[in-house]
Tab-separated table of C-alpha atoms in Angstrom:
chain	number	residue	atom	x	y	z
C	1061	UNK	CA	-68.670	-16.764	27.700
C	1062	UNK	CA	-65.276	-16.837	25.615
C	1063	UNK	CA	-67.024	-18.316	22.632
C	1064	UNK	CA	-69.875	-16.056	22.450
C	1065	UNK	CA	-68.054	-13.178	20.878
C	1066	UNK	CA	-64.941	-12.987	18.468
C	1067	UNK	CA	-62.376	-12.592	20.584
C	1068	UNK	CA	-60.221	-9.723	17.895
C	1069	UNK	CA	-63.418	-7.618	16.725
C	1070	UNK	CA	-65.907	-8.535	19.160
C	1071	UNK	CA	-68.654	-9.218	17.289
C	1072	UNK	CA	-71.674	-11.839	18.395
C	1073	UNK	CA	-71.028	-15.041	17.075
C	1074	UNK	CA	-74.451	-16.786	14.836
C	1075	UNK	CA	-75.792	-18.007	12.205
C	1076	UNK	CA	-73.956	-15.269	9.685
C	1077	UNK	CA	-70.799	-15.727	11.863
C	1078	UNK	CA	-69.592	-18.385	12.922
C	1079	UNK	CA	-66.818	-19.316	15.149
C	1080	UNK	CA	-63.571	-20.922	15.093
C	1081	UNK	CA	-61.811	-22.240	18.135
C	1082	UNK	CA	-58.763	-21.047	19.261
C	1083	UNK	CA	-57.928	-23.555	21.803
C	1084	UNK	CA	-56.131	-24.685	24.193
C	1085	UNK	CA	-59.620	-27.319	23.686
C	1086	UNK	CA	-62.449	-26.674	21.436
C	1087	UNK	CA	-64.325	-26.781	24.655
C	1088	UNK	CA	-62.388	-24.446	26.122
C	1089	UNK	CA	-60.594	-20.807	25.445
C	1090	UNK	CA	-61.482	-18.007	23.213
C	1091	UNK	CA	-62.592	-18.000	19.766
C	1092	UNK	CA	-62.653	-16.254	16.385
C	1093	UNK	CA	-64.284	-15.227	13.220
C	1094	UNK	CA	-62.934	-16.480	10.287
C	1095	UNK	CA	-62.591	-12.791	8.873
C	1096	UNK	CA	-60.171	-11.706	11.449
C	1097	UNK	CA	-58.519	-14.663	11.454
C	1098	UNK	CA	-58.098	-14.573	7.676
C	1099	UNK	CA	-56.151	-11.220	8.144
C	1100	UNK	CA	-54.053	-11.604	10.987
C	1101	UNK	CA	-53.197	-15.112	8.498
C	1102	UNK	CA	-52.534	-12.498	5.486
C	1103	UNK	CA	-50.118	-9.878	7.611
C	1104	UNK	CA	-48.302	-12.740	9.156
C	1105	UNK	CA	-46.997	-13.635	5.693
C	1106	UNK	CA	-46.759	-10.078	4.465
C	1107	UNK	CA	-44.403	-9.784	8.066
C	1108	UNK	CA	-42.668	-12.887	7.429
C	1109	UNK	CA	-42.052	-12.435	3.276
C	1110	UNK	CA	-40.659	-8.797	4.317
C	1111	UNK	CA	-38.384	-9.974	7.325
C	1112	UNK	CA	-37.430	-12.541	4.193
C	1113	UNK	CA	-36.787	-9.997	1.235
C	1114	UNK	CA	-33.882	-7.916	3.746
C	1115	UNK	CA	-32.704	-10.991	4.861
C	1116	UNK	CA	-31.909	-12.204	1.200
C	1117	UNK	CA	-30.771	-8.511	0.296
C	1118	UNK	CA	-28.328	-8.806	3.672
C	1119	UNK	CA	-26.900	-11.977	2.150
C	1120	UNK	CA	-26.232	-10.720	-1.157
C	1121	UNK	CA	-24.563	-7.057	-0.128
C	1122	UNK	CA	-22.477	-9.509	2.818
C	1123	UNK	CA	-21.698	-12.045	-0.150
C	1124	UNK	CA	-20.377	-9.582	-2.625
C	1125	UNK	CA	-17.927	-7.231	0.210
C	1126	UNK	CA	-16.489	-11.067	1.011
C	1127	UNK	CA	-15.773	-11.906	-2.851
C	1128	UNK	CA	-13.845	-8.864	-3.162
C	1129	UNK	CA	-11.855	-9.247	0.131
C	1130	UNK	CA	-11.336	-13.084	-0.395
C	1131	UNK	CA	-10.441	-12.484	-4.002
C	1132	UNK	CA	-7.808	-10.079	-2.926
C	1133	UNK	CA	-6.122	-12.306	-0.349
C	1134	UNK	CA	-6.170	-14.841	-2.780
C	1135	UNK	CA	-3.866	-12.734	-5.118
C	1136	UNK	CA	-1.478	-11.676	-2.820
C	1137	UNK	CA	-1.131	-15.411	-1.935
C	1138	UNK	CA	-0.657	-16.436	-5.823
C	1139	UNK	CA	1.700	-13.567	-6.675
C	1140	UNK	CA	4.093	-14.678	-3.467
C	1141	UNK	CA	3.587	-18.471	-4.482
C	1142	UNK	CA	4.831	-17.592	-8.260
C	1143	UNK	CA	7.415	-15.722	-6.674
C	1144	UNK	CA	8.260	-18.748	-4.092
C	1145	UNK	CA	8.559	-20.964	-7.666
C	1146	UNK	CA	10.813	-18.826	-9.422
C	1147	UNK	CA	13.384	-18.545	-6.007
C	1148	UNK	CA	13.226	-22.533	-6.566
C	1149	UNK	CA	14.229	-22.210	-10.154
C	1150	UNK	CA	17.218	-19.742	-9.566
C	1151	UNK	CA	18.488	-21.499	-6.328
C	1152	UNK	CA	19.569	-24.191	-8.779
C	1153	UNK	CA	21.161	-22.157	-11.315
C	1154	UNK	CA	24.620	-21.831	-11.190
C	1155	UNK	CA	24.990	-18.460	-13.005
C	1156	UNK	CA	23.056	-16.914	-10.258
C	1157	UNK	CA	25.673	-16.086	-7.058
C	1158	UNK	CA	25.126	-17.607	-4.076
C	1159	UNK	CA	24.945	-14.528	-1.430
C	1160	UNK	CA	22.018	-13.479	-4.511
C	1161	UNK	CA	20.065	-16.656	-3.700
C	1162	UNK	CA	20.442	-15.503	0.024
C	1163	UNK	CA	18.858	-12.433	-0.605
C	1164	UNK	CA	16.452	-13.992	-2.341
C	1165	UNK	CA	15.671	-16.423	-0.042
C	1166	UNK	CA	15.439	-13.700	2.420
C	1167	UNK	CA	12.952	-11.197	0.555
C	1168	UNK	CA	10.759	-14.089	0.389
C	1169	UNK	CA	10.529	-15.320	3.737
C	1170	UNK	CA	9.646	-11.453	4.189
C	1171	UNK	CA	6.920	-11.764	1.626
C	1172	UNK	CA	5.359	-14.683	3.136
C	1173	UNK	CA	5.251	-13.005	6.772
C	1174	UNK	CA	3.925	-9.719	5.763
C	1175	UNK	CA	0.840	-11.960	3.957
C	1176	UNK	CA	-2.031	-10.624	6.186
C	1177	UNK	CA	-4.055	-13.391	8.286
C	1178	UNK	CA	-6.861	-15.657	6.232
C	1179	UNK	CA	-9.962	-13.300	6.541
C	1180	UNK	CA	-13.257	-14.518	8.114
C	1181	UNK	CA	-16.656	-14.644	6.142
C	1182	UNK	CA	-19.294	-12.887	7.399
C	1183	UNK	CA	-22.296	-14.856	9.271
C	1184	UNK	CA	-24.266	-15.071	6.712
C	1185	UNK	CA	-21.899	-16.338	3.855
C	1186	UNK	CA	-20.839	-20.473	3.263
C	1187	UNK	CA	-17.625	-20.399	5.925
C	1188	UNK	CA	-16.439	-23.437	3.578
C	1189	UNK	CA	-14.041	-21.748	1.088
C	1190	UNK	CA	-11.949	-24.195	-0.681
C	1191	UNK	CA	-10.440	-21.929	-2.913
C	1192	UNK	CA	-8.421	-20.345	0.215
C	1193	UNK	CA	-8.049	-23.171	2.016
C	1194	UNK	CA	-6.414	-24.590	-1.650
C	1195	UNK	CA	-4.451	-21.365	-2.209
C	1196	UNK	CA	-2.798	-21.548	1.319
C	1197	UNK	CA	-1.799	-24.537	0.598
C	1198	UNK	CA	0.351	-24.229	-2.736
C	1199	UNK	CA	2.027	-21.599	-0.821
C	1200	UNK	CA	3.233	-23.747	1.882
C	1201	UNK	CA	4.155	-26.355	-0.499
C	1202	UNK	CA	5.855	-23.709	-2.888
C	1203	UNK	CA	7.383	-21.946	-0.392
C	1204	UNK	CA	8.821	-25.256	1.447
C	1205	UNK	CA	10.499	-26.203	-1.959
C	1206	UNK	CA	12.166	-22.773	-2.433
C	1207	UNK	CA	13.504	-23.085	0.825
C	1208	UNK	CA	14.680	-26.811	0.176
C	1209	UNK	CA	16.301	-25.213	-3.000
C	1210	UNK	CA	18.179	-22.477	-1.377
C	1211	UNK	CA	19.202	-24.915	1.488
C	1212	UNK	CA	20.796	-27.529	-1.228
C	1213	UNK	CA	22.673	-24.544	-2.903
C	1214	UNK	CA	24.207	-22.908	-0.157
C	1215	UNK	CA	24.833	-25.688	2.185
C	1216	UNK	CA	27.932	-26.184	0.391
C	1217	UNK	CA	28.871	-22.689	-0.241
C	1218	UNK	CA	28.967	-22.052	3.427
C	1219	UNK	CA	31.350	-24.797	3.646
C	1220	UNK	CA	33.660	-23.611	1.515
C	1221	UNK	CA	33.668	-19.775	2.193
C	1222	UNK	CA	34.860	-17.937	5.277
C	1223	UNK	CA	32.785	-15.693	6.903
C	1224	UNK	CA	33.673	-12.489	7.136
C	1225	UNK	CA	34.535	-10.863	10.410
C	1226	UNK	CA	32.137	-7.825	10.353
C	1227	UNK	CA	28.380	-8.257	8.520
C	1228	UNK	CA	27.441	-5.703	6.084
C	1229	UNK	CA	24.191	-6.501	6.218
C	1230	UNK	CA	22.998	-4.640	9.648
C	1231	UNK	CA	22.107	-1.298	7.665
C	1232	UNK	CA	20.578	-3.139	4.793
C	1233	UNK	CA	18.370	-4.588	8.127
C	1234	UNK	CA	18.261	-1.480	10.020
C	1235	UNK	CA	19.713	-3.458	12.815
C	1236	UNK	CA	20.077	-2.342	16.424
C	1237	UNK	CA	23.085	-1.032	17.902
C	1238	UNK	CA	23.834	-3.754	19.474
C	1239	UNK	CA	23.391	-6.487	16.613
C	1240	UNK	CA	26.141	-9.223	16.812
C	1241	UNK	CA	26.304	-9.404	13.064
C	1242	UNK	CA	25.214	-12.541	12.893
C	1243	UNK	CA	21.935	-12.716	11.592
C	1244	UNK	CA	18.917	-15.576	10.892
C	1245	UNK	CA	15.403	-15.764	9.865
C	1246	UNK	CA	14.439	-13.601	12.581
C	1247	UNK	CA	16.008	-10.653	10.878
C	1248	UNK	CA	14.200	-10.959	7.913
C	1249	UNK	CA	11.891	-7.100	7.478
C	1250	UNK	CA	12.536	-5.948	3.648
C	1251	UNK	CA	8.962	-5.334	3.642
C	1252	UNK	CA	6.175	-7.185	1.639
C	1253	UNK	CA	7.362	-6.014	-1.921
C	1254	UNK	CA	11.146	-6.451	-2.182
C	1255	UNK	CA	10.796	-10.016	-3.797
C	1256	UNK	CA	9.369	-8.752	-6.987
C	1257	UNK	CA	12.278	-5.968	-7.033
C	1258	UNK	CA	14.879	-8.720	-6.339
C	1259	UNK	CA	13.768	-11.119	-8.934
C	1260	UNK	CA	13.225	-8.372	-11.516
C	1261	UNK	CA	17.078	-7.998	-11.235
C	1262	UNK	CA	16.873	-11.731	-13.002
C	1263	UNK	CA	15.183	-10.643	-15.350
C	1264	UNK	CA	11.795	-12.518	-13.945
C	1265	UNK	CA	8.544	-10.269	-13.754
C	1266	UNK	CA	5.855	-11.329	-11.341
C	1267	UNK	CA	3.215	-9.266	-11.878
C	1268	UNK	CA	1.851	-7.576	-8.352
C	1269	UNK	CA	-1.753	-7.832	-7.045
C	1270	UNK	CA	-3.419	-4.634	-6.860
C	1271	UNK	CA	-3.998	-2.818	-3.490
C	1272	UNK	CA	-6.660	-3.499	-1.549
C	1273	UNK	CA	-9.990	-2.047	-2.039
C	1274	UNK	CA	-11.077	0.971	0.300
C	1275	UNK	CA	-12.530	0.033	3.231
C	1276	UNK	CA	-15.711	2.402	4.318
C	1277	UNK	CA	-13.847	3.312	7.461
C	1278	UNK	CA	-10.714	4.420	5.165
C	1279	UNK	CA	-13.310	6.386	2.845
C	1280	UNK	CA	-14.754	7.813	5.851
C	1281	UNK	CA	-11.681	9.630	6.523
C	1282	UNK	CA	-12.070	11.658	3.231
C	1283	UNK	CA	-15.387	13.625	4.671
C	1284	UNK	CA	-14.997	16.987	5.947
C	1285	UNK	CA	-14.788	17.061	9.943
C	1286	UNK	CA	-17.761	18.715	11.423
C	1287	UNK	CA	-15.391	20.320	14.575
C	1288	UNK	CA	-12.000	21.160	14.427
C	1289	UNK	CA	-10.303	22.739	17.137
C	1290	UNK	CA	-7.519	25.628	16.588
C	1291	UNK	CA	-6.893	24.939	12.940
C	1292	UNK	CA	-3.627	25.406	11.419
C	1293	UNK	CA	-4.958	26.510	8.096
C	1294	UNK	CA	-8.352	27.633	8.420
C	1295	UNK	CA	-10.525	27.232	4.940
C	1296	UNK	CA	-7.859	24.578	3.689
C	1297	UNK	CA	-10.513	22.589	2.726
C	1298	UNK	CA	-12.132	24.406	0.475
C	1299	UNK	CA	-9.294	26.641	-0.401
C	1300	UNK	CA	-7.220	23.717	-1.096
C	1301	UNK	CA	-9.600	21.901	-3.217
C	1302	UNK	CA	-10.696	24.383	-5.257
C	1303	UNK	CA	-6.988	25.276	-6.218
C	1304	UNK	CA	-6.213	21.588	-6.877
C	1305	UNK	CA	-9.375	20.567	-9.395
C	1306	UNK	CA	-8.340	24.022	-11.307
C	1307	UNK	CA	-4.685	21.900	-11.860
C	1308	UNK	CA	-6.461	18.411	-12.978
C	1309	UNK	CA	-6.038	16.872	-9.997
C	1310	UNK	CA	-9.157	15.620	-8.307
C	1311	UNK	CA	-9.208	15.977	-4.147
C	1312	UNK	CA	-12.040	13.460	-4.334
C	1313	UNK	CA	-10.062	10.785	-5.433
C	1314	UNK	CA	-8.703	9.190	-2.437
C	1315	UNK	CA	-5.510	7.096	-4.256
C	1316	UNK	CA	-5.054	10.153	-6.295
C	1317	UNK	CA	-4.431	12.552	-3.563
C	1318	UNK	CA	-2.731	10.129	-1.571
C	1319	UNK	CA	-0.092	10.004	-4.072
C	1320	UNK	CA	0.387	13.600	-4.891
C	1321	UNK	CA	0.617	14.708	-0.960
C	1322	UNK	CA	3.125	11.640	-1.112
C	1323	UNK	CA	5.116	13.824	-3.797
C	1324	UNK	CA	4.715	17.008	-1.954
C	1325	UNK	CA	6.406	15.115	1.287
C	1326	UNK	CA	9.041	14.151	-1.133
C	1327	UNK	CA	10.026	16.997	-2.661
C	1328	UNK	CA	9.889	19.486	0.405
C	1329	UNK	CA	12.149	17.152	1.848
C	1330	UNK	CA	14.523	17.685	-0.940
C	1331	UNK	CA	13.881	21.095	-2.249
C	1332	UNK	CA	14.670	23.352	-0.107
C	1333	UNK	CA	17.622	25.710	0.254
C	1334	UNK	CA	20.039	23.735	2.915
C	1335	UNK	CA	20.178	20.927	0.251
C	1336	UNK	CA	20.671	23.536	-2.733
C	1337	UNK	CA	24.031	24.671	-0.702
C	1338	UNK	CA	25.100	20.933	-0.190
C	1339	UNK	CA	24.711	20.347	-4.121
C	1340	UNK	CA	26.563	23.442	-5.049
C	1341	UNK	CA	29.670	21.947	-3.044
C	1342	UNK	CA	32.235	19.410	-4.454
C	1343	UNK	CA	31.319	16.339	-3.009
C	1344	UNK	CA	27.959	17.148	-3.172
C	1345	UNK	CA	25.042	14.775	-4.756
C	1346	UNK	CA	24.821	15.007	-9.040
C	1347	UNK	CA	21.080	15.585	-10.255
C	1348	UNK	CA	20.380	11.328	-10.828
C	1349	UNK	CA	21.730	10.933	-7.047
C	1350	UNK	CA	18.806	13.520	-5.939
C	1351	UNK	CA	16.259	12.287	-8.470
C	1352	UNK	CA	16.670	8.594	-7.454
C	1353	UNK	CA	16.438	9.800	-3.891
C	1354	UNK	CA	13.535	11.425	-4.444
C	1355	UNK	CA	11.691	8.548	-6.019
C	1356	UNK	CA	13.004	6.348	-2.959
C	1357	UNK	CA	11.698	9.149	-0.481
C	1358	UNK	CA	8.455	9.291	-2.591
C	1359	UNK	CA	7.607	5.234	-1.714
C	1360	UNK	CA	8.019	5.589	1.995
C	1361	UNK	CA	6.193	9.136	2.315
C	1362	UNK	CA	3.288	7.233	0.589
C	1363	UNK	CA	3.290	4.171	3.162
C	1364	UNK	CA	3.951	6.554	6.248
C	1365	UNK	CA	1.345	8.611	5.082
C	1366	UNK	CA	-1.164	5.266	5.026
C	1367	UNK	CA	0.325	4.124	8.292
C	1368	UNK	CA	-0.535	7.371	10.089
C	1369	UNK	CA	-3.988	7.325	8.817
C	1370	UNK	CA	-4.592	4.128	11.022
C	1371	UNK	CA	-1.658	4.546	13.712
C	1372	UNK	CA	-1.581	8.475	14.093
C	1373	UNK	CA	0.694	10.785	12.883
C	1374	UNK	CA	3.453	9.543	14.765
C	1375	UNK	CA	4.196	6.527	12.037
C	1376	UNK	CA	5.083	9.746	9.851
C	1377	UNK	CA	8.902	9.413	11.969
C	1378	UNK	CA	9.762	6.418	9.813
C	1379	UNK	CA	9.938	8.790	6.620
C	1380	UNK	CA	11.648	11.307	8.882
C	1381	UNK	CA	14.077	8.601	10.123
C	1382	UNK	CA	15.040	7.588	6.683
C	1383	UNK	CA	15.277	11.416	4.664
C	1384	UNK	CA	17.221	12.792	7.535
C	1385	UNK	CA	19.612	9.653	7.938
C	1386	UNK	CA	23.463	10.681	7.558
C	1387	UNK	CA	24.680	7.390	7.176
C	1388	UNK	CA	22.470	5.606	4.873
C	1389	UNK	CA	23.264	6.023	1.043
C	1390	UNK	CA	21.387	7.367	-1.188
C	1391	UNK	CA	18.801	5.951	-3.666
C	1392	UNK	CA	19.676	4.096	-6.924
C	1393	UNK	CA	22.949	2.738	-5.969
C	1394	UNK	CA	24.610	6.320	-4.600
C	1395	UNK	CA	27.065	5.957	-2.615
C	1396	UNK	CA	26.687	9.777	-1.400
C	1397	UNK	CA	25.681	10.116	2.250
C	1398	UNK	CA	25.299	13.298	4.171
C	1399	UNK	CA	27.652	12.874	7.008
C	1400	UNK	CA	30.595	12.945	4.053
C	1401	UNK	CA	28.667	16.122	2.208
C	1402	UNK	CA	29.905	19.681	2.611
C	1403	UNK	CA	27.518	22.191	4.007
C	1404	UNK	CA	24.634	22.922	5.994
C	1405	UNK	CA	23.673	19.405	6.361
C	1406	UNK	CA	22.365	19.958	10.376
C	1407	UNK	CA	20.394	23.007	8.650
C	1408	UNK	CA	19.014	19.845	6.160
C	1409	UNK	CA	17.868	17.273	9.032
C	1410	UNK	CA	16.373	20.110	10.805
C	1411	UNK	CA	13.805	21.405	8.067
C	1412	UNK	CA	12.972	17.396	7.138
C	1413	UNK	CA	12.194	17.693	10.981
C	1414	UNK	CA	10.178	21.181	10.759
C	1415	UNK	CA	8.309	20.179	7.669
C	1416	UNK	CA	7.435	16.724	9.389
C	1417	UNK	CA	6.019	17.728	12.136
C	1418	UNK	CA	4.229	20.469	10.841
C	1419	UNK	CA	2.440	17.671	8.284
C	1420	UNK	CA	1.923	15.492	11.595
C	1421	UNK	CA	0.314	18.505	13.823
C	1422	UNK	CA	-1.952	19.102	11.173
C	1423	UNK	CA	-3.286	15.699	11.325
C	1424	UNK	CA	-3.501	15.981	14.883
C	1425	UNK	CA	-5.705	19.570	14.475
C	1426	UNK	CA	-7.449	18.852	11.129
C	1427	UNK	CA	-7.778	15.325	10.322
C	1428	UNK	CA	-5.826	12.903	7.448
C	1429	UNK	CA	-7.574	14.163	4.803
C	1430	UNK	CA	-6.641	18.084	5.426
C	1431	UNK	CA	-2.403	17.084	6.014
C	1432	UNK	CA	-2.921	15.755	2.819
C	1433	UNK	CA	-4.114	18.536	0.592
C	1434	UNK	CA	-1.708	20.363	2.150
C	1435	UNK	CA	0.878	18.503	1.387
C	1436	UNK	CA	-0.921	17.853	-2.228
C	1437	UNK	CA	-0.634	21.487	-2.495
C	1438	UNK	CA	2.930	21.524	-1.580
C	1439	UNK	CA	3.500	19.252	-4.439
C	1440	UNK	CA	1.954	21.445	-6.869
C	1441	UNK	CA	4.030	24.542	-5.648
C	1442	UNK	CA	7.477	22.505	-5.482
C	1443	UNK	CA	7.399	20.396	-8.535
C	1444	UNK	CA	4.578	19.090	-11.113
C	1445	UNK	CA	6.890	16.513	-13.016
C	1446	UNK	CA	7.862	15.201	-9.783
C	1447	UNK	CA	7.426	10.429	-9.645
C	1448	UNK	CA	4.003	10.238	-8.792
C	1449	UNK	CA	2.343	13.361	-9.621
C	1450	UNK	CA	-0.456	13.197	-12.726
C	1451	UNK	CA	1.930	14.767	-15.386
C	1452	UNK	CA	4.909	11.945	-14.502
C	1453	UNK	CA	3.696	9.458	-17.559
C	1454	UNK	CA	3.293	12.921	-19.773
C	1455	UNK	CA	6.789	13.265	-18.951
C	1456	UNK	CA	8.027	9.663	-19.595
C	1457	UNK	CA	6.307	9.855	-23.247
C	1458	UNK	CA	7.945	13.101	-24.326
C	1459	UNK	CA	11.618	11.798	-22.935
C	1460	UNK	CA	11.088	8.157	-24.018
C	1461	UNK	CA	10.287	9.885	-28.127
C	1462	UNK	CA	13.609	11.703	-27.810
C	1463	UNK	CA	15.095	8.770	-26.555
C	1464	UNK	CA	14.124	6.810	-29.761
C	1465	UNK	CA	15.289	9.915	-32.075
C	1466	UNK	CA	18.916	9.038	-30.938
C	1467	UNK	CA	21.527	7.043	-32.156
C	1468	UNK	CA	21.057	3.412	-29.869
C	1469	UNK	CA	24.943	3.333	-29.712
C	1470	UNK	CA	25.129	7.030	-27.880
C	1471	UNK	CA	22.917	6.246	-24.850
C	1472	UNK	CA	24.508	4.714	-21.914
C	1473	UNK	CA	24.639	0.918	-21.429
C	1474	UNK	CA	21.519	1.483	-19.118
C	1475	UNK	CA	19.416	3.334	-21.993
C	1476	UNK	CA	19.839	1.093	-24.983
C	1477	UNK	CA	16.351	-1.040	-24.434
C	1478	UNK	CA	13.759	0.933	-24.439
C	1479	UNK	CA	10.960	-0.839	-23.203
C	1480	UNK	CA	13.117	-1.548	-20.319
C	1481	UNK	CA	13.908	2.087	-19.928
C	1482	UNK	CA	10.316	2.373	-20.436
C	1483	UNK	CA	8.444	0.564	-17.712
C	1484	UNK	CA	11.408	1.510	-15.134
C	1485	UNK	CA	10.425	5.149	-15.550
C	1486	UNK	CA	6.714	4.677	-15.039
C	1487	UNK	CA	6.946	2.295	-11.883
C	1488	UNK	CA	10.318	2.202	-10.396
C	1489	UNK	CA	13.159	4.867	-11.991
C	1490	UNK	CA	15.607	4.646	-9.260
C	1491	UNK	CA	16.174	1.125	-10.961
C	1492	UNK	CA	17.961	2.327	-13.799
C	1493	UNK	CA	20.550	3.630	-11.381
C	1494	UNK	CA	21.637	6.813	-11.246
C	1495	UNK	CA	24.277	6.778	-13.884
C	1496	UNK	CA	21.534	6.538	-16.494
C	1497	UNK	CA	19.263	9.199	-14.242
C	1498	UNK	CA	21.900	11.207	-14.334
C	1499	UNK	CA	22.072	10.886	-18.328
C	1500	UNK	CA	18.605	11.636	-18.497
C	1501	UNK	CA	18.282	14.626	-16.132
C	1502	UNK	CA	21.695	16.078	-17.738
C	1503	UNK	CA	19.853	16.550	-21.784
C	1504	UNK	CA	16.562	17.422	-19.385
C	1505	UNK	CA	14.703	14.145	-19.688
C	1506	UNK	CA	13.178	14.218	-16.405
C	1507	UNK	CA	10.435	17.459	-16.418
């Protein structure tokens, strides 16, 4: 009876129709016309070339995200290399001191620890990737020549010098209380970018990957929260953003607000009336002290800020920790601290601490992305011209043409090259010490 009708449309098998066995046997099971059969044939294929087409479009979105992560990883592990080759080179030169090639040694071991772990494809991408696999490996060689290098050369210095009886290098470490003062490769925490700084002092440049792109969880941070309970500032959103596109700045952009609410951290910490009174006294700090300072503050409010977006608002302490510090000196080779100032220094520590935790409640209440318009705001309020902010390389063009108006032989020692001069200002001024910052801010230089 199965093979009297098609078993899909039902119609009576003959001598117009005829049927095709579907088995288990041709003597056996139900069978077909060759019209059905013929489509369910056609939209199988149409099924399987669709299921196809998305997995092909999977493998292409999956293979470009992996090309820009792998290609990123791959320059942080070339810069530190190059860096790791020019440590080699200096280790053996005699002109360089020896404690110098220790601290080199030392912001390179750093460098090599804070390189993040190899990323994995995804599924659907080739897991053999010789170019990492490669680049991994001229790092370890590079890195275990460098270290061969700076063995050789102070091997014998050690031998011949006396240590002293107290270290000086537990603040440089931020050491605990308790630190012996003897100190090894453990110790080693100057951060991923103080090799570049260190070798830059040599008068070697190693040019700096760029950061890492966004990831979609990072950009998701940037969209207005749906829900937020007891605001601190209701409308800041709006109010906020509005106010800051009619100054040039755009909200929108994620690295550009991250660095003017970076600024705005900065320079509430160190404009503000308890630090006017400490400048006004004697022993206070001169205007290159505070601007150096302020850069330096300006570098760690950014990576707090960044920290706190993943880690909470808690990581925000570390900037606190370092602005409100009485014993560590100042920026660009001060030597001013605030336990030796005059004044309302305890008046000082305790707005860093006010204006802190009001920027860390505000995450808590209103998300990232609302603690930093404020504090983008702030910025705009406090001090336009301030490192970081949009108008900074407007303000290194106009001081760099009066620069080269003047006579080369009255500038400081510190001013005299100014392409030097030039690229410190844009990327790192506290570098040009405050002597020179103090030059610059005195004929109004500095916005």
């Amino acid at each position: 009876m199965a093979g009297l009708d098609c078993c899909v449309c039902g119609a009576p098998f003959g001598r117009d129709l005829g049927a095709v066995p579907l088995g288990p046997v041709p003597e056996a099971g139900p069978s077909g016309c060759s019209l059905c059969l013929r489509r369910l044939i056609t939209r199988a294929r149409e099924t399987r070339d669709a299921a196809l087409t998305r997995s092909a479009q999977q493998v292409r979105e999956d293979s470009a995200a992996w090309e820009s992560v792998r290609d990123h990883h791959l320059a942080r592990l070339d810069a530190v290399r190059r860096a790791a080759e020019e440590v080699a080179v200096l280790a053996g030169n005699e002109a360089v001191p020896p404690l110098q090639v220790a601290w080199l040694s030392i912001s390179l071991e750093s460098a090599r620890n804070w390189i993040p772990d190899t990323p994995e494809p995804p599924a659907s991408v080739d897991p053999e990737d010789h170019p990492l696999t490669n680049a991994e490996m001229l790092l370890d060689s590079a890195v275990i020549t460098a270290r061969g290098a700076v063995a050789d050369r102070l091997a014998y210095h050690l031998i011949n010098e006396v240590q002293p009886d107290e270290s000086e290098m537990c603040e440089e470490l931020e050491c605990p209380e308790d630190c012996s003062g003897r100190h090894d490769a453990s110790h080693v925490d100057c951060g991923p970018d103080a090799i570049f700084e260190d070798l830059l002092r040599h008068g070697v440049t190693v040019e700096e990957p760029d950061p890492a792109p966004l990831s979609p969880q990072f950009a998701a941070l940037f969209a207005p929260r749906s829900e937020e309970p007891t605001p601190l500032f209701p409308g800041l959103e709006e109010q906020a953003s509005a106010a800051l596109a009619q100054l040039g700045i755009d909200p929108d952009d994620p690295e550009v607000l991250l660095s003017v609410a970076a600024a705005g951290l900065a320079a509430e910490a160190l404009l503000n009336e308890p630090l006017d009174a400490i400048r006004t006294a004697p022993d206070g700090p001169s205007a290159g002290e505070v601007f150096a300072q302020g850069v330096d503050l300006y570098r760690r409010a950014r990576k707090a800020l960044v920290a706190a977006r993943d880690g909470g608002p808690e990581r925000l302490d570390a900037f606190t920790a370092v602005a409100s510090d009485l014993d560590l000196p100042w920026a660009g080779g001060s030597r001013f601290t605030l336990r030796a100032a005059s004044g309302p220094v305890s008046d000082f520590v305790r707005h860093i601490d006010e204006q802190t935790y009001m920027t860390k409640e505000l995450m808590r209440r209103q998300g990232w992305r609302n603690a930093l318009l404020h504090r983008a705001f702030t910025a705009v309020l406090k001090d336009t011209h301030h490192f970081g902010m949009p108008d900074w390389p407007a303000v290194v063009d106009a001081a760099m043409e009066h620069l080269a108006s003047l006579d080369r032989s009255s500038l400081p020692p510190g001013l005299t090259d100014l392409r030097t001069v030039e690229t410190a200002l844009l990327q790192k001024p506290d570098r040009l010490g405050v002597d020179a910052l103090e030059w610059l801010a005195r004929h109004a230089l500095l916005g």
